[in-house]
Short mmCIF file of C-alpha atoms in Angstrom, two decimals:
data_model
loop_
_atom_site.label_atom_id
_atom_site.label_comp_id
_atom_site.label_asym_id
_atom_site.label_seq_id
_atom_site.Cartn_x
_atom_site.Cartn_y
_atom_site.Cartn_z
CA MET A 1 23.95 -27.23 4.69
CA SER A 2 21.55 -26.31 1.89
CA LEU A 3 19.82 -29.09 -0.04
CA VAL A 4 19.33 -26.81 -3.05
CA THR A 5 20.85 -28.29 -6.20
CA SER A 6 19.79 -25.79 -8.86
CA HIS A 7 22.26 -23.14 -9.93
CA SER A 8 22.17 -19.44 -10.67
CA PRO A 9 23.27 -18.05 -14.05
CA HIS A 10 26.71 -17.52 -12.48
CA GLY A 11 27.11 -21.19 -11.64
CA GLN A 12 26.66 -20.79 -7.89
CA PRO A 13 24.05 -22.77 -5.92
CA SER A 14 20.91 -20.66 -6.03
CA LEU A 15 19.14 -19.33 -3.01
CA ARG A 16 15.68 -20.77 -2.37
CA THR A 17 13.23 -18.33 -0.81
CA VAL A 18 9.58 -18.60 0.14
CA GLN A 19 7.45 -15.46 -0.06
CA VAL A 20 4.35 -15.66 2.13
CA LEU A 21 1.33 -13.47 1.40
CA GLY A 22 -1.93 -13.42 3.31
CA GLY A 23 -5.10 -11.89 1.90
CA GLY A 24 -2.80 -9.13 0.80
CA SER A 25 -3.54 -5.50 0.08
CA VAL A 26 -3.10 -4.26 -3.48
CA ALA A 27 0.21 -2.66 -2.49
CA SER A 28 1.71 -5.71 -0.76
CA SER A 29 0.51 -8.14 -3.45
CA ALA A 30 1.94 -6.00 -6.25
CA HIS A 31 5.18 -5.65 -4.28
CA VAL A 32 5.51 -9.43 -3.89
CA ARG A 33 5.00 -9.91 -7.63
CA SER A 34 7.57 -7.23 -8.45
CA LEU A 35 10.03 -8.62 -5.92
CA THR A 36 9.50 -12.17 -7.20
CA ALA A 37 10.20 -11.11 -10.79
CA GLY A 38 13.39 -9.35 -9.74
CA LEU A 39 14.62 -12.24 -7.62
CA VAL A 40 13.95 -14.85 -10.32
CA ALA A 41 15.77 -12.68 -12.88
CA ARG A 42 18.79 -12.74 -10.56
CA GLY A 43 18.81 -16.53 -10.21
CA VAL A 44 16.89 -16.91 -6.96
CA ARG A 45 14.38 -19.74 -6.69
CA VAL A 46 11.08 -18.39 -5.39
CA THR A 47 7.99 -20.11 -4.05
CA VAL A 48 5.00 -17.86 -3.34
CA CYS A 49 2.60 -19.11 -0.70
CA ALA A 50 -0.67 -17.23 -1.16
CA PRO A 51 -4.39 -17.85 -1.63
CA VAL A 52 -5.26 -19.06 -5.10
CA GLU A 53 -7.20 -15.83 -5.64
CA ALA A 54 -3.97 -13.86 -5.27
CA GLU A 55 -2.26 -16.11 -7.84
CA ARG A 56 -5.10 -15.50 -10.31
CA ALA A 57 -4.90 -11.74 -9.78
CA TYR A 58 -1.10 -11.31 -9.75
CA ASP A 59 0.20 -14.34 -11.73
CA PHE A 60 3.26 -15.12 -9.63
CA THR A 61 3.94 -18.18 -11.76
CA GLY A 62 3.99 -15.93 -14.82
CA VAL A 63 7.18 -14.28 -13.53
CA GLY A 64 8.88 -17.59 -12.75
CA ALA A 65 7.78 -18.52 -9.23
CA ASP A 66 6.24 -21.72 -7.95
CA HIS A 67 2.87 -21.09 -6.33
CA VAL A 68 1.51 -23.00 -3.34
CA HIS A 69 -2.09 -22.34 -2.34
CA VAL A 70 -2.19 -21.42 1.36
CA PRO A 71 -5.52 -20.00 2.57
CA ARG A 72 -5.53 -16.84 4.63
CA SER A 73 -6.77 -18.80 7.64
CA SER A 74 -4.46 -19.75 10.52
CA ASP A 75 -6.12 -23.13 10.98
CA PRO A 76 -3.89 -26.21 11.41
CA ALA A 77 -4.30 -27.32 7.76
CA SER A 78 -3.12 -23.95 6.44
CA VAL A 79 -0.19 -23.85 8.84
CA ALA A 80 0.76 -27.41 7.85
CA ALA A 81 0.65 -26.49 4.13
CA LEU A 82 2.88 -23.51 4.81
CA ARG A 83 5.28 -25.62 6.90
CA ALA A 84 5.63 -28.12 4.06
CA ALA A 85 6.26 -25.37 1.51
CA CYS A 86 9.04 -23.92 3.69
CA THR A 87 10.90 -27.23 3.93
CA ASP A 88 14.51 -26.78 2.76
CA ALA A 89 14.02 -23.05 2.18
CA ASP A 90 17.15 -20.99 2.76
CA LEU A 91 15.04 -18.02 3.88
CA VAL A 92 11.36 -17.21 4.34
CA HIS A 93 9.92 -13.73 3.77
CA ALA A 94 6.42 -12.97 5.07
CA HIS A 95 4.45 -9.87 4.04
CA GLY A 96 1.89 -8.37 6.41
CA LEU A 97 0.74 -9.17 9.94
CA HIS A 98 -1.41 -12.23 9.32
CA ALA A 99 1.10 -13.81 6.94
CA SER A 100 3.96 -13.26 9.39
CA PHE A 101 2.00 -14.69 12.31
CA ARG A 102 1.11 -17.84 10.33
CA THR A 103 4.70 -18.17 9.16
CA ALA A 104 5.99 -17.94 12.73
CA LEU A 105 3.64 -20.79 13.66
CA ALA A 106 4.70 -22.84 10.63
CA LEU A 107 8.44 -22.46 11.21
CA GLY A 108 8.15 -23.27 14.89
CA GLY A 109 11.64 -23.90 16.23
CA ARG A 110 13.36 -24.09 12.83
CA ARG A 111 16.47 -21.99 12.39
CA THR A 112 15.44 -20.80 8.93
CA PRO A 113 15.87 -17.01 8.75
CA LEU A 114 12.53 -15.21 8.74
CA VAL A 115 12.17 -11.74 7.25
CA VAL A 116 8.91 -9.90 7.89
CA THR A 117 7.81 -6.83 5.92
CA TRP A 118 5.19 -4.58 7.43
CA HIS A 119 3.51 -2.75 4.56
CA ASN A 120 0.78 -1.17 6.65
CA ARG A 121 -0.79 -1.17 10.07
CA ALA A 122 -3.82 -3.27 10.89
CA HIS A 123 -6.88 -1.25 11.96
CA ALA A 124 -9.21 -2.41 14.72
CA GLU A 125 -10.93 -1.21 17.87
CA GLY A 126 -11.70 -2.70 21.26
CA ALA A 127 -10.90 -6.35 21.92
CA ARG A 128 -9.80 -6.95 18.34
CA ALA A 129 -7.20 -4.18 18.63
CA HIS A 130 -5.74 -5.98 21.68
CA LEU A 131 -5.63 -9.25 19.71
CA LEU A 132 -3.81 -7.57 16.84
CA ARG A 133 -1.19 -6.19 19.23
CA MET A 134 -0.62 -9.73 20.54
CA LEU A 135 -0.22 -11.02 16.97
CA GLU A 136 2.23 -8.21 16.20
CA ARG A 137 4.40 -9.04 19.21
CA ARG A 138 4.41 -12.77 18.40
CA ALA A 139 5.31 -12.14 14.76
CA VAL A 140 8.10 -9.60 15.24
CA ARG A 141 9.75 -11.56 18.06
CA ALA A 142 9.89 -14.63 15.81
CA ALA A 143 11.46 -12.66 12.96
CA THR A 144 15.16 -12.49 12.30
CA LEU A 145 14.56 -9.07 10.74
CA VAL A 146 11.55 -6.78 10.36
CA LEU A 147 11.42 -4.39 7.40
CA GLY A 148 9.02 -1.47 7.79
CA THR A 149 7.83 0.59 4.84
CA THR A 150 7.83 3.75 6.99
CA SER A 151 9.90 4.99 9.92
CA ASP A 152 6.97 4.81 12.33
CA LEU A 153 6.38 1.15 11.40
CA VAL A 154 10.06 0.47 12.14
CA ASP A 155 9.66 2.18 15.52
CA ARG A 156 6.49 0.21 16.20
CA ALA A 157 8.29 -3.06 15.44
CA ARG A 158 11.10 -2.14 17.83
CA ARG A 159 8.63 -1.29 20.59
CA SER A 160 6.96 -4.68 19.98
CA GLY A 161 10.23 -6.50 20.62
CA ALA A 162 11.86 -6.93 17.21
CA ARG A 163 15.47 -8.09 17.40
CA ASP A 164 16.32 -6.08 14.29
CA ALA A 165 14.08 -3.60 12.45
CA ARG A 166 15.02 -1.47 9.44
CA LEU A 167 13.45 0.84 6.90
CA ALA A 168 12.55 -0.95 3.67
CA ALA A 169 13.00 0.33 0.15
CA ILE A 170 9.60 -0.16 -1.47
CA ALA A 171 8.88 0.83 -5.07
CA LEU A 172 5.50 1.44 -6.65
CA PRO A 173 5.31 -1.57 -9.00
CA GLY A 174 3.66 -1.59 -12.38
CA ARG A 175 3.09 2.15 -12.51
CA ARG A 176 1.49 3.50 -15.66
CA PRO A 177 3.55 6.08 -17.56
CA ALA A 178 2.84 9.63 -16.47
CA LEU A 179 0.13 11.26 -18.57
CA ASP A 180 1.02 14.28 -20.65
CA PRO A 181 -1.02 17.28 -19.41
CA GLU A 182 -0.73 18.85 -22.89
CA ASP A 183 -2.31 15.81 -24.54
CA PRO A 184 -5.83 16.78 -25.72
CA ASP A 185 -6.98 13.22 -25.02
CA ARG A 186 -5.99 13.54 -21.38
CA LEU A 187 -9.47 14.82 -20.50
CA PRO A 188 -11.79 12.50 -22.45
CA PRO A 189 -15.24 14.14 -22.53
CA LYS A 190 -16.93 10.75 -22.42
CA ILE A 191 -15.45 9.93 -19.00
CA LEU A 192 -16.32 13.37 -17.65
CA ALA A 193 -19.88 13.11 -18.97
CA GLU A 194 -20.32 9.64 -17.48
CA LEU A 195 -19.16 10.94 -14.11
CA GLY A 196 -21.41 13.99 -14.28
CA ALA A 197 -18.36 16.22 -14.06
CA LEU A 198 -18.43 18.26 -17.26
CA GLY A 199 -17.56 21.87 -16.50
CA ARG A 200 -16.89 21.37 -12.77
CA PRO A 201 -13.81 20.55 -10.66
CA LEU A 202 -13.26 16.89 -9.90
CA LEU A 203 -11.88 15.65 -6.56
CA LEU A 204 -10.81 11.99 -6.30
CA ALA A 205 -10.44 9.75 -3.25
CA VAL A 206 -9.53 6.07 -3.53
CA GLY A 207 -9.73 3.36 -0.88
CA SER A 208 -11.96 0.83 0.83
CA LEU A 209 -15.11 2.18 2.47
CA ASP A 210 -13.92 1.52 6.02
CA ARG A 211 -14.03 3.67 9.14
CA HIS A 212 -10.30 4.43 9.21
CA ARG A 213 -10.44 6.05 5.75
CA GLY A 214 -12.04 9.18 7.21
CA TYR A 215 -14.81 9.46 4.65
CA ASP A 216 -17.18 10.86 7.28
CA THR A 217 -14.82 13.84 7.52
CA LEU A 218 -14.74 14.07 3.72
CA LEU A 219 -18.54 14.22 3.57
CA ASP A 220 -18.57 16.90 6.27
CA ALA A 221 -16.05 18.97 4.30
CA SER A 222 -17.97 18.58 1.04
CA ARG A 223 -20.77 20.75 2.42
CA ALA A 224 -18.46 23.77 2.19
CA TRP A 225 -17.79 23.13 -1.49
CA CYS A 226 -21.47 23.35 -2.41
CA ARG A 227 -21.24 27.15 -2.27
CA LEU A 228 -18.59 27.24 -5.01
CA GLU A 229 -19.62 27.92 -8.58
CA PRO A 230 -19.39 25.50 -10.22
CA ALA A 231 -19.60 23.09 -7.27
CA PRO A 232 -16.82 20.47 -7.24
CA LEU A 233 -17.77 16.81 -7.49
CA VAL A 234 -16.14 14.31 -5.13
CA LEU A 235 -15.59 10.80 -6.49
CA ILE A 236 -14.79 7.95 -4.11
CA ALA A 237 -13.48 4.78 -5.77
CA GLY A 238 -13.68 1.78 -3.48
CA GLU A 239 -16.00 -0.72 -1.85
CA GLY A 240 -16.58 -1.71 1.74
CA PRO A 241 -18.90 -2.11 4.72
CA LEU A 242 -19.74 1.61 5.06
CA ARG A 243 -21.21 1.97 1.58
CA ALA A 244 -24.88 1.99 2.65
CA GLU A 245 -24.21 4.38 5.55
CA LEU A 246 -22.26 6.81 3.37
CA GLN A 247 -24.84 6.68 0.58
CA ARG A 248 -27.65 7.48 3.03
CA ARG A 249 -25.77 10.59 4.15
CA ILE A 250 -25.02 11.66 0.58
CA ASP A 251 -28.70 11.32 -0.36
CA ALA A 252 -30.13 12.88 2.80
CA GLU A 253 -27.81 15.88 2.76
CA GLU A 254 -27.65 16.21 -1.04
CA LEU A 255 -23.88 16.20 -0.98
CA PRO A 256 -21.81 16.55 -4.19
CA VAL A 257 -20.28 13.09 -3.74
CA ARG A 258 -20.48 9.93 -5.84
CA LEU A 259 -19.54 6.44 -4.68
CA LEU A 260 -18.08 4.64 -7.70
CA GLY A 261 -17.52 1.22 -6.17
CA ARG A 262 -14.43 -0.82 -6.95
CA ARG A 263 -12.65 0.50 -10.07
CA ASP A 264 -9.79 -0.80 -12.21
CA ASP A 265 -9.30 2.52 -14.00
CA VAL A 266 -7.85 4.67 -11.20
CA GLY A 267 -5.16 5.93 -13.56
CA GLU A 268 -7.81 7.25 -15.93
CA LEU A 269 -9.74 8.80 -13.05
CA LEU A 270 -6.59 10.58 -11.89
CA ALA A 271 -6.12 11.87 -15.42
CA VAL A 272 -9.36 13.83 -15.13
CA ALA A 273 -9.02 14.86 -11.47
CA ASP A 274 -8.20 18.40 -10.36
CA LEU A 275 -7.20 17.26 -6.87
CA ALA A 276 -6.54 13.93 -5.14
CA LEU A 277 -7.74 13.55 -1.55
CA LEU A 278 -6.49 11.23 1.20
CA THR A 279 -8.42 11.52 4.48
CA SER A 280 -7.27 8.39 6.35
CA ARG A 281 -6.54 8.02 10.05
CA TRP A 282 -3.29 6.25 9.15
CA GLU A 283 -1.40 5.30 5.97
CA SER A 284 2.06 4.01 5.17
CA ARG A 285 3.05 4.25 1.49
CA SER A 286 -0.37 5.01 0.04
CA VAL A 287 -0.71 3.89 -3.58
CA LEU A 288 -3.02 6.85 -4.29
CA VAL A 289 -0.42 9.29 -2.96
CA GLN A 290 2.27 7.81 -5.17
CA GLU A 291 0.08 7.63 -8.26
CA ALA A 292 -1.12 11.22 -7.76
CA LEU A 293 2.39 12.66 -7.48
CA HIS A 294 3.60 10.68 -10.48
CA ALA A 295 0.60 11.92 -12.48
CA ARG A 296 1.09 15.58 -11.53
CA VAL A 297 -2.21 15.73 -9.65
CA PRO A 298 -2.13 18.10 -6.63
CA LEU A 299 -2.71 16.20 -3.39
CA VAL A 300 -4.41 17.09 -0.11
CA ALA A 301 -3.70 14.44 2.54
CA THR A 302 -3.89 13.90 6.28
CA ARG A 303 -0.65 14.39 8.21
CA VAL A 304 -0.52 10.80 9.49
CA GLY A 305 1.71 7.73 9.48
CA GLY A 306 4.19 7.62 6.64
CA VAL A 307 2.49 10.31 4.53
CA PRO A 308 4.70 13.29 5.53
CA GLU A 309 7.85 11.20 4.97
CA LEU A 310 6.54 10.06 1.59
CA VAL A 311 5.45 13.43 0.16
CA GLY A 312 7.91 15.91 1.65
CA ASP A 313 6.74 19.39 0.61
CA ALA A 314 4.90 18.12 -2.47
CA ALA A 315 1.39 18.05 -0.95
CA GLU A 316 -0.91 20.05 1.28
CA LEU A 317 -1.20 18.24 4.64
CA VAL A 318 -4.13 18.65 7.06
CA PRO A 319 -4.93 17.16 10.48
CA TYR A 320 -6.92 13.92 10.54
CA GLY A 321 -10.61 14.34 11.35
CA ASP A 322 -10.73 18.11 10.78
CA PRO A 323 -13.37 18.86 8.10
CA TYR A 324 -12.80 22.61 8.36
CA ALA A 325 -9.09 22.37 7.58
CA LEU A 326 -9.82 19.98 4.73
CA ALA A 327 -12.55 22.19 3.27
CA ASP A 328 -10.50 25.38 3.57
CA THR A 329 -7.45 23.77 1.93
CA VAL A 330 -9.46 22.41 -1.00
CA VAL A 331 -11.26 25.72 -1.57
CA ARG A 332 -7.96 27.60 -1.46
CA LEU A 333 -6.28 25.25 -3.94
CA LEU A 334 -9.18 25.31 -6.38
CA GLY A 335 -8.88 29.09 -6.45
CA ASP A 336 -5.09 29.12 -6.85
CA PRO A 337 -3.91 27.61 -10.17
CA ALA A 338 -0.33 28.73 -9.51
CA ARG A 339 -0.16 26.76 -6.26
CA ARG A 340 -1.64 23.70 -7.96
CA GLU A 341 1.02 23.89 -10.66
CA GLU A 342 3.72 24.30 -8.00
CA LEU A 343 2.49 21.16 -6.23
CA ALA A 344 2.42 19.27 -9.54
CA GLU A 345 6.07 20.15 -10.22
CA LYS A 346 7.16 19.32 -6.68
CA GLY A 347 5.27 16.02 -6.90
CA VAL A 348 7.22 14.90 -9.95
CA ARG A 349 10.52 15.75 -8.24
CA GLN A 350 9.50 13.98 -5.04
CA ALA A 351 8.41 10.87 -6.96
CA ALA A 352 11.80 10.76 -8.67
CA SER A 353 13.43 10.40 -5.24
CA TRP A 354 11.53 7.20 -4.36
CA PRO A 355 13.20 3.78 -4.75
CA THR A 356 12.94 2.02 -8.09
CA GLU A 357 11.96 -1.63 -8.42
CA ASP A 358 15.61 -2.51 -9.13
CA GLU A 359 16.73 -0.69 -5.98
CA THR A 360 14.07 -2.48 -3.95
CA VAL A 361 15.21 -5.89 -5.19
CA ALA A 362 18.86 -4.99 -4.58
CA GLN A 363 18.15 -4.07 -0.94
CA VAL A 364 16.22 -7.27 -0.35
CA LEU A 365 18.96 -9.38 -1.93
CA SER A 366 21.52 -7.68 0.29
CA VAL A 367 19.45 -8.58 3.34
CA TYR A 368 19.05 -12.18 2.15
CA ASP A 369 22.79 -12.46 1.59
CA GLU A 370 23.50 -11.10 5.06
CA LEU A 371 21.09 -13.50 6.78
CA THR A 372 22.08 -16.66 4.90
CA GLN A 373 25.87 -16.35 5.17
CA PRO A 374 27.42 -19.14 7.29
CA ARG A 375 28.27 -17.88 10.74
CA PRO A 376 31.64 -18.72 12.30
CA LEU A 377 31.59 -21.17 15.17
CA SER A 378 32.04 -19.45 18.52
#
């Protein structure tokens, strides 16, 4: 029996859900905010358990949720705070591996339905990779249902012992309107001048400077572009532990690459890019991929994870870790305006096939309804 006493706009007792977010990637944090706004608008009571930094960045309370500060740590105090926040919840929804593991610990033997969404795959090597696999198994086996943002994540959850695993509808929240390529202000000279890109092709990669992003392959490939006239400039927007190592290579080899650090103007950078590049070892629903297709920017990406499923035939796909294939594809596209325009058109059509935010909320509500219905006594 639910202890909830508030009511939905339709006069029925409202569902109380707890959304649990760990450190949270940009994609998962934005998704939780979008989902929270949609649920609240439909009469669902939502508590978001997340670090206070996530609340400052995404303002969950601004869309009608209650926020409870729960640090990313799995120490006993954090688990106890999460357990208290989940008291009397009708359903708990955890996003990401660390959040789902902590939630499984917090719920213990409670019969509260637990939904886990896997937005991405954790990356690690050696002993840490083994630990992550153990966390995955513990989390998915505790879940009533696992939602994966890509088919291979759904398959991975099933192999890890999930009782029920399904493909999730995930929208790209808060997307900027597509830029008009005929707009003369689309290519602001000031931005191009600041980037040192006046009169030369611009190639954009976005993502943390971590090993799994494949930036070593990108630097290898950039050598081939030096022979073009004018030589393209590669911009990498992101920050991370490999910055010093990558910068040393760029300087020593005089590569046409600039590390921009963390940026909040990726939309504007895409507006001036000739190509978008994704060189990762694995991705699910890459934000860069989605933004590039929406913005009519031709994309070259590695054929990994959920990327082929996401882009269909609207991008050029290359093997991971192959600088020659990457370099050849980029050179070919830069010399073929007709193919770039074809990819731009296909990208817009492919983006139109992706779930909307309303469709994402509707699927989640359907799942919540299914899992919270009283079950007949056997």
